[in-house]
Each structure stands twice: as structure tokens, then as C-alpha cells.
């Protein structure tokens, strides 16, 4: 167990730049941000920089790679399949890795998958997102009422904001980095598409689709969950963050508390979520955090992703004002089919005309691209 109660130094609270410009109309928001910043600072003191890098589980590595050479293992071929040997081996290998990824994700609540996008695809997508951001800002300058449908907020925040993306760009629908990225992520045999299929089947609904921007000076978030705890093994929402550039520690990676997505996780280093959820007034939450041994931050390279059960405890770290850099993530979430009537505590973060409209099958088949109404001019 990692104890963190000694030799702690309180950092003075500094009002972030985005709050300096608060008006009477958003003073409540500014006050909330200040309260959250103080809570996050208190939690930093408890952890006292004991976070570790989120690692890929050994079971997943063994399923897809030979430990000595790094070459893919050759699973035994099933007789009578009708496929060629090489194709069958590739399919079996992909299936084997997907099953192990699913097991690891269900167990610890979070999973790092490297190289989900090609680096050049991630770079092109980042440039496209910046271009879409400029267009969205121009639209909102001319019509502030469209801010919710583009930024998921009444106004774009200076240091941390969402940009709800189209599936294709109007500029060049035939060669759009957004569409290319979706196709790479969900093509047959692609790690993310296969994992979502293992989790939910192809009837899962696309729930979130946006880019997240954070700037230097963005503060550490309080520890939180995105959707309430349930006793089911499979969560109702699984979110994916895909890095569009290399992310250093100073750029504010997301830190997760593995095994905190269920009350019955049964890990000796995790007394349970009850203490966090119900122990605010009697000190049990602080005790739980002080004795939690393995908070893990997702240090992603361009094209890497982290997928997580949205019930898990997590937080975004601070993007350093002096040593950080602008960070872009592509974020997407799928909802379990039978969770349609549940109170998920998380409204869809996606363009309004996409809400609850598309399944995993639609995304994997590419049918989401077959309508001109999906272009970026649509708001």
C-alpha cells in the first residue's frame, strides 16, 4: 500500500485564465470551477505523485505477441473452415487478442491499446480538428445559439472544451481525415471495432463523438466517474480517448483508478467504491484514496487509445502552464443496447442530428458516410 500523508506542501490556488473573464451571467460556473480546483488540489496532496504509467496487461501481450521476438503467434487452425491458412490464422489471432482485451477491460475497467491509428492519420486528423474548430468558432460568432450543437456548452471554454465533430468534412468528403480515422478504427480486424463488438455486439449505439481540447494552464480535475455504479459486470457505456499527438506528463494525461468500476471488484488494494461514493462526510473517502495503491495515468503516443468503463474513477491531470502544450483527443463512446432506458448520468456528447441514430454495425460498415447531411456545415 502506498501511504501519502507525510511532508505534503499545499500549492496556492491560482484562478485559471478562463475564469478571469467570468461575467455576471457565468459567475456560478466560475465559483464551481474554483471549488473543483480546490478539491482537486486536496486530492493531489493525498496521492502525492504516487501515480504510475498505465501498462498493457501481460495476458493481452501474450495473446498477440511472442515475448521473445515480438512476432504474432500463429494460433492453431480449425479444420474445415474453408478459408486459406494465412487468413484463418489472422482471424483467429485477432479474435484471441480481442477476447483477452475484453477480459482485461472487464477486470480492471480501463485498457491501453497502442497504434490504433497510424501516426500519420492521427496527425492529419489533428490538423482537420483544428480546421473544424476555426469553422465552428466562426459559426458561433455569427449565431451564438449554435454553440450547444458545436461545443456542447453555451460558450466555448478557453482552456478546456469539446468540439462536436461531423463524420465527414465539407471541404473534401472523399478524402477526410475524420472519415479515414473512423475507417481505420473500425475496419474488420481493427482493435477498437473488434473490442466493442466483443463487449456489446453490433447493436451498440454510438453515444459520444467529439474532440477534446486542453490548453496549458488547464487545471487538474477532481476525481470523478462519468456514469453511476451498477452491479453488472459490463458497464452501460465504454468511452475511448484517442491521442492525436504524443502526450507527455506535463500535458495532463488522464489518470485512472483501476478496479473502481464495480463494488465487487475484489482487489486487496481497492477496499471498494462504497467508501468513495458514500464516505464524504465521515472521512472514508479520504481514507480510501490514501490507501489506494495504483492510480495509473495513460501516457499515449499519437494514434494510441485508452478505453474505459465510464463507471471507473478517473481525472484529467493539469496541463502545465510552463511545460505543457495544446492537447487534442478524439473521443467516442458506445452505449449498450439494453441501457437505453437507464439514467446514465451522462447526456450524449455528439451532434444533435446523430443522437441515438447509429449502431456499431453502421459505423463498421461505413453506412454513416452515405448521406450528405453528415457534412461539417450541418449543425
GROMACS .gro file of C-alpha atoms in nm:
model
  379
    1UNK     CA    1   0.000   0.000   0.000
    2UNK     CA    2   0.126   0.347  -0.086
    3UNK     CA    3   0.077   0.591   0.200
    4UNK     CA    4   0.100   0.961   0.116
    5UNK     CA    5   0.035   1.156   0.435
    6UNK     CA    6   0.382   1.291   0.513
    7UNK     CA    7   0.574   1.602   0.406
    8UNK     CA    8   0.295   1.748   0.194
    9UNK     CA    9   0.311   2.106   0.072
   10UNK     CA   10  -0.008   2.286  -0.026
   11UNK     CA   11   0.018   2.462  -0.359
   12UNK     CA   12  -0.155   2.800  -0.362
   13UNK     CA   13  -0.476   2.808  -0.562
   14UNK     CA   14  -0.438   3.011  -0.882
   15UNK     CA   15  -0.750   3.117  -1.066
   16UNK     CA   16  -0.720   2.977  -1.421
   17UNK     CA   17  -0.715   3.219  -1.712
   18UNK     CA   18  -1.052   3.100  -1.839
   19UNK     CA   19  -1.218   3.213  -1.516
   20UNK     CA   20  -1.062   3.559  -1.515
   21UNK     CA   21  -1.311   3.669  -1.777
   22UNK     CA   22  -1.621   3.546  -1.592
   23UNK     CA   23  -1.920   3.776  -1.625
   24UNK     CA   24  -2.226   3.809  -1.403
   25UNK     CA   25  -2.401   3.556  -1.623
   26UNK     CA   26  -2.147   3.279  -1.561
   27UNK     CA   27  -2.027   3.366  -1.210
   28UNK     CA   28  -2.189   3.049  -1.074
   29UNK     CA   29  -1.986   2.848  -1.325
   30UNK     CA   30  -1.668   3.030  -1.216
   31UNK     CA   31  -1.743   2.957  -0.850
   32UNK     CA   32  -1.797   2.590  -0.933
   33UNK     CA   33  -1.466   2.578  -1.115
   34UNK     CA   34  -1.286   2.727  -0.816
   35UNK     CA   35  -1.445   2.474  -0.580
   36UNK     CA   36  -1.348   2.187  -0.812
   37UNK     CA   37  -0.992   2.319  -0.835
   38UNK     CA   38  -0.960   2.322  -0.456
   39UNK     CA   39  -1.099   1.969  -0.434
   40UNK     CA   40  -0.852   1.851  -0.698
   41UNK     CA   41  -0.565   2.011  -0.509
   42UNK     CA   42  -0.671   1.832  -0.190
   43UNK     CA   43  -0.672   1.501  -0.377
   44UNK     CA   44  -0.329   1.574  -0.523
   45UNK     CA   45  -0.196   1.607  -0.172
   46UNK     CA   46  -0.341   1.268  -0.081
   47UNK     CA   47  -0.184   1.095  -0.382
   48UNK     CA   48   0.139   1.297  -0.354
   49UNK     CA   49   0.259   1.198  -0.704
   50UNK     CA   50   0.233   0.821  -0.650
   51UNK     CA   51   0.069   0.768  -0.990
   52UNK     CA   52   0.213   0.505  -1.225
   53UNK     CA   53   0.203   0.457  -1.602
   54UNK     CA   54  -0.094   0.252  -1.721
   55UNK     CA   55   0.053  -0.072  -1.861
   56UNK     CA   56  -0.086  -0.324  -2.107
   57UNK     CA   57  -0.175  -0.643  -1.916
   58UNK     CA   58   0.057  -0.938  -1.971
   59UNK     CA   59  -0.237  -1.156  -2.075
   60UNK     CA   60  -0.309  -0.923  -2.368
   61UNK     CA   61   0.057  -0.911  -2.470
   62UNK     CA   62   0.083  -1.291  -2.460
   63UNK     CA   63  -0.231  -1.331  -2.669
   64UNK     CA   64  -0.098  -1.135  -2.964
   65UNK     CA   65   0.279  -1.130  -2.943
   66UNK     CA   66   0.567  -1.366  -2.891
   67UNK     CA   67   0.751  -1.237  -2.582
   68UNK     CA   68   1.094  -1.303  -2.729
   69UNK     CA   69   1.060  -1.187  -3.091
   70UNK     CA   70   0.755  -0.958  -3.091
   71UNK     CA   71   0.607  -1.158  -3.382
   72UNK     CA   72   0.242  -1.252  -3.382
   73UNK     CA   73   0.171  -1.600  -3.261
   74UNK     CA   74   0.020  -1.849  -3.503
   75UNK     CA   75  -0.295  -1.997  -3.347
   76UNK     CA   76  -0.394  -2.349  -3.442
   77UNK     CA   77  -0.612  -2.361  -3.750
   78UNK     CA   78  -0.960  -2.505  -3.719
   79UNK     CA   79  -1.020  -2.776  -3.977
   80UNK     CA   80  -1.286  -2.738  -4.239
   81UNK     CA   81  -1.324  -2.362  -4.220
   82UNK     CA   82  -1.298  -2.308  -4.593
   83UNK     CA   83  -1.051  -2.019  -4.555
   84UNK     CA   84  -0.687  -2.011  -4.652
   85UNK     CA   85  -0.442  -2.088  -4.374
   86UNK     CA   86  -0.296  -1.737  -4.356
   87UNK     CA   87  -0.636  -1.570  -4.349
   88UNK     CA   88  -0.767  -1.808  -4.087
   89UNK     CA   89  -0.462  -1.756  -3.867
   90UNK     CA   90  -0.500  -1.379  -3.889
   91UNK     CA   91  -0.868  -1.400  -3.800
   92UNK     CA   92  -0.804  -1.636  -3.509
   93UNK     CA   93  -0.518  -1.420  -3.380
   94UNK     CA   94  -0.735  -1.108  -3.392
   95UNK     CA   95  -1.019  -1.287  -3.214
   96UNK     CA   96  -0.784  -1.421  -2.946
   97UNK     CA   97  -0.645  -1.075  -2.871
   98UNK     CA   98  -0.995  -0.920  -2.864
   99UNK     CA   99  -1.113  -1.178  -2.611
  100UNK     CA  100  -0.814  -1.110  -2.385
  101UNK     CA  101  -0.863  -0.735  -2.418
  102UNK     CA  102  -1.227  -0.775  -2.319
  103UNK     CA  103  -1.131  -0.982  -2.014
  104UNK     CA  104  -0.873  -0.725  -1.907
  105UNK     CA  105  -1.113  -0.434  -1.960
  106UNK     CA  106  -1.393  -0.602  -1.765
  107UNK     CA  107  -1.147  -0.683  -1.487
  108UNK     CA  108  -0.965  -0.354  -1.434
  109UNK     CA  109  -1.206  -0.114  -1.603
  110UNK     CA  110  -0.950   0.050  -1.834
  111UNK     CA  111  -0.719  -0.063  -2.114
  112UNK     CA  112  -0.442   0.093  -2.322
  113UNK     CA  113  -0.430  -0.011  -2.690
  114UNK     CA  114  -0.127   0.115  -2.884
  115UNK     CA  115  -0.117   0.202  -3.255
  116UNK     CA  116  -0.495   0.201  -3.305
  117UNK     CA  117  -0.444   0.476  -3.563
  118UNK     CA  118  -0.142   0.527  -3.785
  119UNK     CA  119   0.068   0.821  -3.667
  120UNK     CA  120   0.015   1.000  -3.996
  121UNK     CA  121  -0.361   0.951  -3.968
  122UNK     CA  122  -0.360   1.094  -3.616
  123UNK     CA  123  -0.156   1.393  -3.736
  124UNK     CA  124  -0.390   1.458  -4.029
  125UNK     CA  125  -0.692   1.427  -3.800
  126UNK     CA  126  -0.541   1.679  -3.557
  127UNK     CA  127  -0.500   1.932  -3.839
  128UNK     CA  128  -0.857   1.862  -3.952
  129UNK     CA  129  -0.991   1.914  -3.598
  130UNK     CA  130  -0.811   2.249  -3.575
  131UNK     CA  131  -0.968   2.348  -3.907
  132UNK     CA  132  -1.315   2.237  -3.790
  133UNK     CA  133  -1.262   2.433  -3.469
  134UNK     CA  134  -1.197   2.751  -3.666
  135UNK     CA  135  -1.513   2.698  -3.869
  136UNK     CA  136  -1.719   2.628  -3.557
  137UNK     CA  137  -1.594   2.945  -3.390
  138UNK     CA  138  -1.691   3.148  -3.696
  139UNK     CA  139  -2.041   2.994  -3.698
  140UNK     CA  140  -2.089   3.076  -3.329
  141UNK     CA  141  -1.961   3.432  -3.374
  142UNK     CA  142  -2.241   3.482  -3.625
  143UNK     CA  143  -2.503   3.286  -3.429
  144UNK     CA  144  -2.436   3.222  -3.059
  145UNK     CA  145  -2.741   2.997  -3.043
  146UNK     CA  146  -2.546   2.725  -3.226
  147UNK     CA  147  -2.284   2.691  -2.953
  148UNK     CA  148  -2.455   2.395  -2.784
  149UNK     CA  149  -2.467   2.197  -3.108
  150UNK     CA  150  -2.097   2.257  -3.174
  151UNK     CA  151  -1.927   2.298  -2.834
  152UNK     CA  152  -2.171   2.111  -2.606
  153UNK     CA  153  -2.182   2.430  -2.397
  154UNK     CA  154  -2.336   2.776  -2.410
  155UNK     CA  155  -1.990   2.911  -2.489
  156UNK     CA  156  -1.655   2.757  -2.569
  157UNK     CA  157  -1.426   2.749  -2.266
  158UNK     CA  158  -1.079   2.894  -2.308
  159UNK     CA  159  -0.866   2.617  -2.155
  160UNK     CA  160  -1.073   2.301  -2.196
  161UNK     CA  161  -1.354   2.245  -2.442
  162UNK     CA  162  -1.541   1.993  -2.654
  163UNK     CA  163  -1.585   2.018  -3.029
  164UNK     CA  164  -1.869   1.803  -3.162
  165UNK     CA  165  -1.741   1.663  -3.490
  166UNK     CA  166  -1.907   1.569  -3.818
  167UNK     CA  167  -1.835   1.227  -3.964
  168UNK     CA  168  -1.705   1.394  -4.280
  169UNK     CA  169  -1.574   1.739  -4.363
  170UNK     CA  170  -1.748   1.952  -4.622
  171UNK     CA  171  -1.410   2.065  -4.756
  172UNK     CA  172  -1.322   1.725  -4.905
  173UNK     CA  173  -1.570   1.447  -4.819
  174UNK     CA  174  -1.385   1.196  -5.038
  175UNK     CA  175  -1.054   1.239  -4.851
  176UNK     CA  176  -1.148   1.345  -4.499
  177UNK     CA  177  -0.921   1.260  -4.205
  178UNK     CA  178  -1.226   1.216  -3.979
  179UNK     CA  179  -1.373   0.952  -4.209
  180UNK     CA  180  -1.031   0.791  -4.263
  181UNK     CA  181  -0.982   0.766  -3.886
  182UNK     CA  182  -1.322   0.608  -3.832
  183UNK     CA  183  -1.249   0.355  -4.104
  184UNK     CA  184  -0.909   0.266  -3.953
  185UNK     CA  185  -1.055   0.229  -3.605
  186UNK     CA  186  -1.350   0.013  -3.710
  187UNK     CA  187  -1.234  -0.179  -4.018
  188UNK     CA  188  -1.254  -0.560  -3.999
  189UNK     CA  189  -0.977  -0.677  -3.771
  190UNK     CA  190  -0.922  -0.331  -3.619
  191UNK     CA  191  -0.856  -0.349  -3.246
  192UNK     CA  192  -1.121  -0.099  -3.135
  193UNK     CA  193  -1.402  -0.221  -3.359
  194UNK     CA  194  -1.339  -0.583  -3.262
  195UNK     CA  195  -1.327  -0.497  -2.891
  196UNK     CA  196  -1.656  -0.305  -2.896
  197UNK     CA  197  -1.809  -0.599  -3.082
  198UNK     CA  198  -1.684  -0.837  -2.812
  199UNK     CA  199  -1.828  -0.612  -2.542
  200UNK     CA  200  -2.166  -0.521  -2.685
  201UNK     CA  201  -2.232  -0.676  -3.024
  202UNK     CA  202  -2.310  -0.470  -3.332
  203UNK     CA  203  -2.636  -0.326  -3.194
  204UNK     CA  204  -2.450  -0.094  -2.956
  205UNK     CA  205  -2.533   0.273  -3.013
  206UNK     CA  206  -2.281   0.547  -3.088
  207UNK     CA  207  -2.328   0.784  -2.792
  208UNK     CA  208  -2.040   1.038  -2.799
  209UNK     CA  209  -1.830   1.168  -3.087
  210UNK     CA  210  -1.617   1.476  -3.031
  211UNK     CA  211  -1.268   1.619  -2.998
  212UNK     CA  212  -1.141   1.734  -2.658
  213UNK     CA  213  -0.901   2.029  -2.647
  214UNK     CA  214  -0.698   2.124  -2.339
  215UNK     CA  215  -0.454   2.411  -2.319
  216UNK     CA  216  -0.153   2.486  -2.095
  217UNK     CA  217  -0.294   2.622  -1.770
  218UNK     CA  218  -0.586   2.377  -1.764
  219UNK     CA  219  -0.617   2.259  -1.403
  220UNK     CA  220  -0.629   1.909  -1.262
  221UNK     CA  221  -0.983   1.772  -1.236
  222UNK     CA  222  -1.133   1.629  -0.918
  223UNK     CA  223  -1.160   1.250  -0.910
  224UNK     CA  224  -1.495   1.156  -1.057
  225UNK     CA  225  -1.694   0.899  -1.252
  226UNK     CA  226  -1.898   0.968  -1.566
  227UNK     CA  227  -2.185   0.727  -1.511
  228UNK     CA  228  -2.318   0.582  -1.182
  229UNK     CA  229  -2.209   0.250  -1.042
  230UNK     CA  230  -2.408  -0.063  -1.125
  231UNK     CA  231  -2.364  -0.424  -1.018
  232UNK     CA  232  -2.349  -0.555  -1.374
  233UNK     CA  233  -2.015  -0.686  -1.495
  234UNK     CA  234  -2.037  -0.498  -1.825
  235UNK     CA  235  -2.089  -0.125  -1.795
  236UNK     CA  236  -2.356   0.063  -1.992
  237UNK     CA  237  -2.103   0.300  -2.153
  238UNK     CA  238  -1.745   0.246  -2.268
  239UNK     CA  239  -1.554   0.557  -2.374
  240UNK     CA  240  -1.242   0.578  -2.587
  241UNK     CA  241  -0.980   0.855  -2.592
  242UNK     CA  242  -0.750   0.853  -2.897
  243UNK     CA  243  -0.437   1.069  -2.886
  244UNK     CA  244  -0.385   1.297  -3.186
  245UNK     CA  245  -0.027   1.378  -3.080
  246UNK     CA  246   0.220   1.236  -2.830
  247UNK     CA  247   0.107   1.321  -2.476
  248UNK     CA  248   0.371   1.395  -2.215
  249UNK     CA  249   0.309   1.400  -1.841
  250UNK     CA  250   0.314   1.781  -1.848
  251UNK     CA  251   0.027   1.787  -2.098
  252UNK     CA  252  -0.224   1.648  -1.849
  253UNK     CA  253  -0.292   1.281  -1.931
  254UNK     CA  254  -0.597   1.109  -1.786
  255UNK     CA  255  -0.533   0.914  -1.467
  256UNK     CA  256  -0.749   0.614  -1.377
  257UNK     CA  257  -0.809   0.420  -1.056
  258UNK     CA  258  -0.827   0.062  -1.190
  259UNK     CA  259  -1.080  -0.177  -1.037
  260UNK     CA  260  -1.303   0.105  -0.906
  261UNK     CA  261  -1.578   0.049  -1.165
  262UNK     CA  262  -1.764  -0.209  -0.952
  263UNK     CA  263  -1.833  -0.251  -0.584
  264UNK     CA  264  -1.737  -0.617  -0.605
  265UNK     CA  265  -1.402  -0.582  -0.784
  266UNK     CA  266  -1.246  -0.784  -0.503
  267UNK     CA  267  -0.894  -0.643  -0.524
  268UNK     CA  268  -0.695  -0.622  -0.200
  269UNK     CA  269  -0.567  -0.275  -0.291
  270UNK     CA  270  -0.921  -0.143  -0.354
  271UNK     CA  271  -1.147  -0.157  -0.047
  272UNK     CA  272  -1.442  -0.070  -0.270
  273UNK     CA  273  -1.629   0.213  -0.427
  274UNK     CA  274  -1.868   0.246  -0.133
  275UNK     CA  275  -1.609   0.447   0.060
  276UNK     CA  276  -1.570   0.695  -0.225
  277UNK     CA  277  -1.940   0.724  -0.305
  278UNK     CA  278  -2.077   0.734   0.050
  279UNK     CA  279  -1.787   0.839   0.271
  280UNK     CA  280  -1.760   1.213   0.206
  281UNK     CA  281  -1.891   1.329   0.544
  282UNK     CA  282  -1.716   1.078   0.770
  283UNK     CA  283  -1.368   1.071   0.616
  284UNK     CA  284  -1.397   0.730   0.450
  285UNK     CA  285  -1.345   0.881   0.103
  286UNK     CA  286  -1.011   1.032   0.207
  287UNK     CA  287  -0.908   0.707   0.373
  288UNK     CA  288  -0.995   0.515   0.059
  289UNK     CA  289  -0.784   0.746  -0.158
  290UNK     CA  290  -0.494   0.748   0.090
  291UNK     CA  291  -0.477   0.369   0.082
  292UNK     CA  292  -0.535   0.324  -0.291
  293UNK     CA  293  -0.210   0.182  -0.428
  294UNK     CA  294  -0.212   0.211  -0.804
  295UNK     CA  295  -0.356   0.519  -0.976
  296UNK     CA  296  -0.237   0.493  -1.337
  297UNK     CA  297  -0.201   0.766  -1.599
  298UNK     CA  298  -0.243   0.693  -1.970
  299UNK     CA  299   0.075   0.817  -2.138
  300UNK     CA  300  -0.029   0.787  -2.502
  301UNK     CA  301   0.163   0.828  -2.825
  302UNK     CA  302  -0.008   0.967  -3.135
  303UNK     CA  303  -0.258   0.704  -3.253
  304UNK     CA  304  -0.271   0.518  -2.920
  305UNK     CA  305  -0.600   0.492  -2.733
  306UNK     CA  306  -0.734   0.420  -2.390
  307UNK     CA  307  -1.079   0.265  -2.350
  308UNK     CA  308  -1.256   0.264  -2.016
  309UNK     CA  309  -1.575   0.173  -1.836
  310UNK     CA  310  -1.735   0.511  -1.760
  311UNK     CA  311  -1.816   0.395  -1.407
  312UNK     CA  312  -1.444   0.396  -1.321
  313UNK     CA  313  -1.291   0.671  -1.105
  314UNK     CA  314  -1.060   0.896  -1.306
  315UNK     CA  315  -0.944   1.254  -1.357
  316UNK     CA  316  -0.759   1.469  -1.606
  317UNK     CA  317  -0.426   1.593  -1.477
  318UNK     CA  318  -0.312   1.953  -1.510
  319UNK     CA  319  -0.173   2.073  -1.842
  320UNK     CA  320   0.131   2.264  -1.718
  321UNK     CA  321   0.127   2.636  -1.791
  322UNK     CA  322   0.508   2.640  -1.831
  323UNK     CA  323   0.590   2.297  -1.975
  324UNK     CA  324   0.262   2.177  -2.126
  325UNK     CA  325   0.121   2.202  -2.478
  326UNK     CA  326  -0.216   2.201  -2.650
  327UNK     CA  327  -0.358   1.850  -2.638
  328UNK     CA  328  -0.624   1.710  -2.870
  329UNK     CA  329  -0.807   1.380  -2.823
  330UNK     CA  330  -1.068   1.214  -3.042
  331UNK     CA  331  -1.332   1.084  -2.801
  332UNK     CA  332  -1.607   0.837  -2.876
  333UNK     CA  333  -1.843   0.625  -2.669
  334UNK     CA  334  -2.081   0.338  -2.738
  335UNK     CA  335  -2.388   0.258  -2.528
  336UNK     CA  336  -2.503  -0.093  -2.450
  337UNK     CA  337  -2.825  -0.176  -2.632
  338UNK     CA  338  -3.026  -0.259  -2.318
  339UNK     CA  339  -2.912   0.061  -2.141
  340UNK     CA  340  -3.147   0.279  -2.346
  341UNK     CA  341  -3.382   0.344  -2.054
  342UNK     CA  342  -3.120   0.380  -1.782
  343UNK     CA  343  -3.023   0.702  -1.603
  344UNK     CA  344  -2.665   0.715  -1.725
  345UNK     CA  345  -2.578   1.047  -1.563
  346UNK     CA  346  -2.417   1.148  -1.893
  347UNK     CA  347  -2.604   1.307  -2.182
  348UNK     CA  348  -2.483   1.229  -2.534
  349UNK     CA  349  -2.186   1.445  -2.638
  350UNK     CA  350  -2.245   1.430  -3.011
  351UNK     CA  351  -2.402   1.648  -3.277
  352UNK     CA  352  -2.779   1.664  -3.220
  353UNK     CA  353  -2.874   1.502  -3.552
  354UNK     CA  354  -2.656   1.197  -3.467
  355UNK     CA  355  -2.807   1.123  -3.123
  356UNK     CA  356  -2.908   0.756  -3.082
  357UNK     CA  357  -2.915   0.715  -3.460
  358UNK     CA  358  -2.620   0.490  -3.543
  359UNK     CA  359  -2.515   0.145  -3.431
  360UNK     CA  360  -2.175  -0.015  -3.418
  361UNK     CA  361  -2.278  -0.207  -3.730
  362UNK     CA  362  -2.343   0.124  -3.911
  363UNK     CA  363  -2.001   0.254  -3.812
  364UNK     CA  364  -1.818  -0.066  -3.906
  365UNK     CA  365  -1.995  -0.093  -4.243
  366UNK     CA  366  -1.934   0.272  -4.335
  367UNK     CA  367  -2.304   0.342  -4.390
  368UNK     CA  368  -2.273   0.655  -4.173
  369UNK     CA  369  -2.093   0.821  -4.465
  370UNK     CA  370  -2.366   0.766  -4.723
  371UNK     CA  371  -2.560   1.086  -4.662
  372UNK     CA  372  -2.457   1.442  -4.746
  373UNK     CA  373  -2.636   1.569  -4.435
  374UNK     CA  374  -2.335   1.450  -4.234
  375UNK     CA  375  -2.106   1.723  -4.362
  376UNK     CA  376  -1.949   1.982  -4.137
  377UNK     CA  377  -2.186   2.261  -4.241
  378UNK     CA  378  -2.464   2.071  -4.064
  379UNK     CA  379  -2.516   2.197  -3.709
   0.00000   0.00000   0.00000
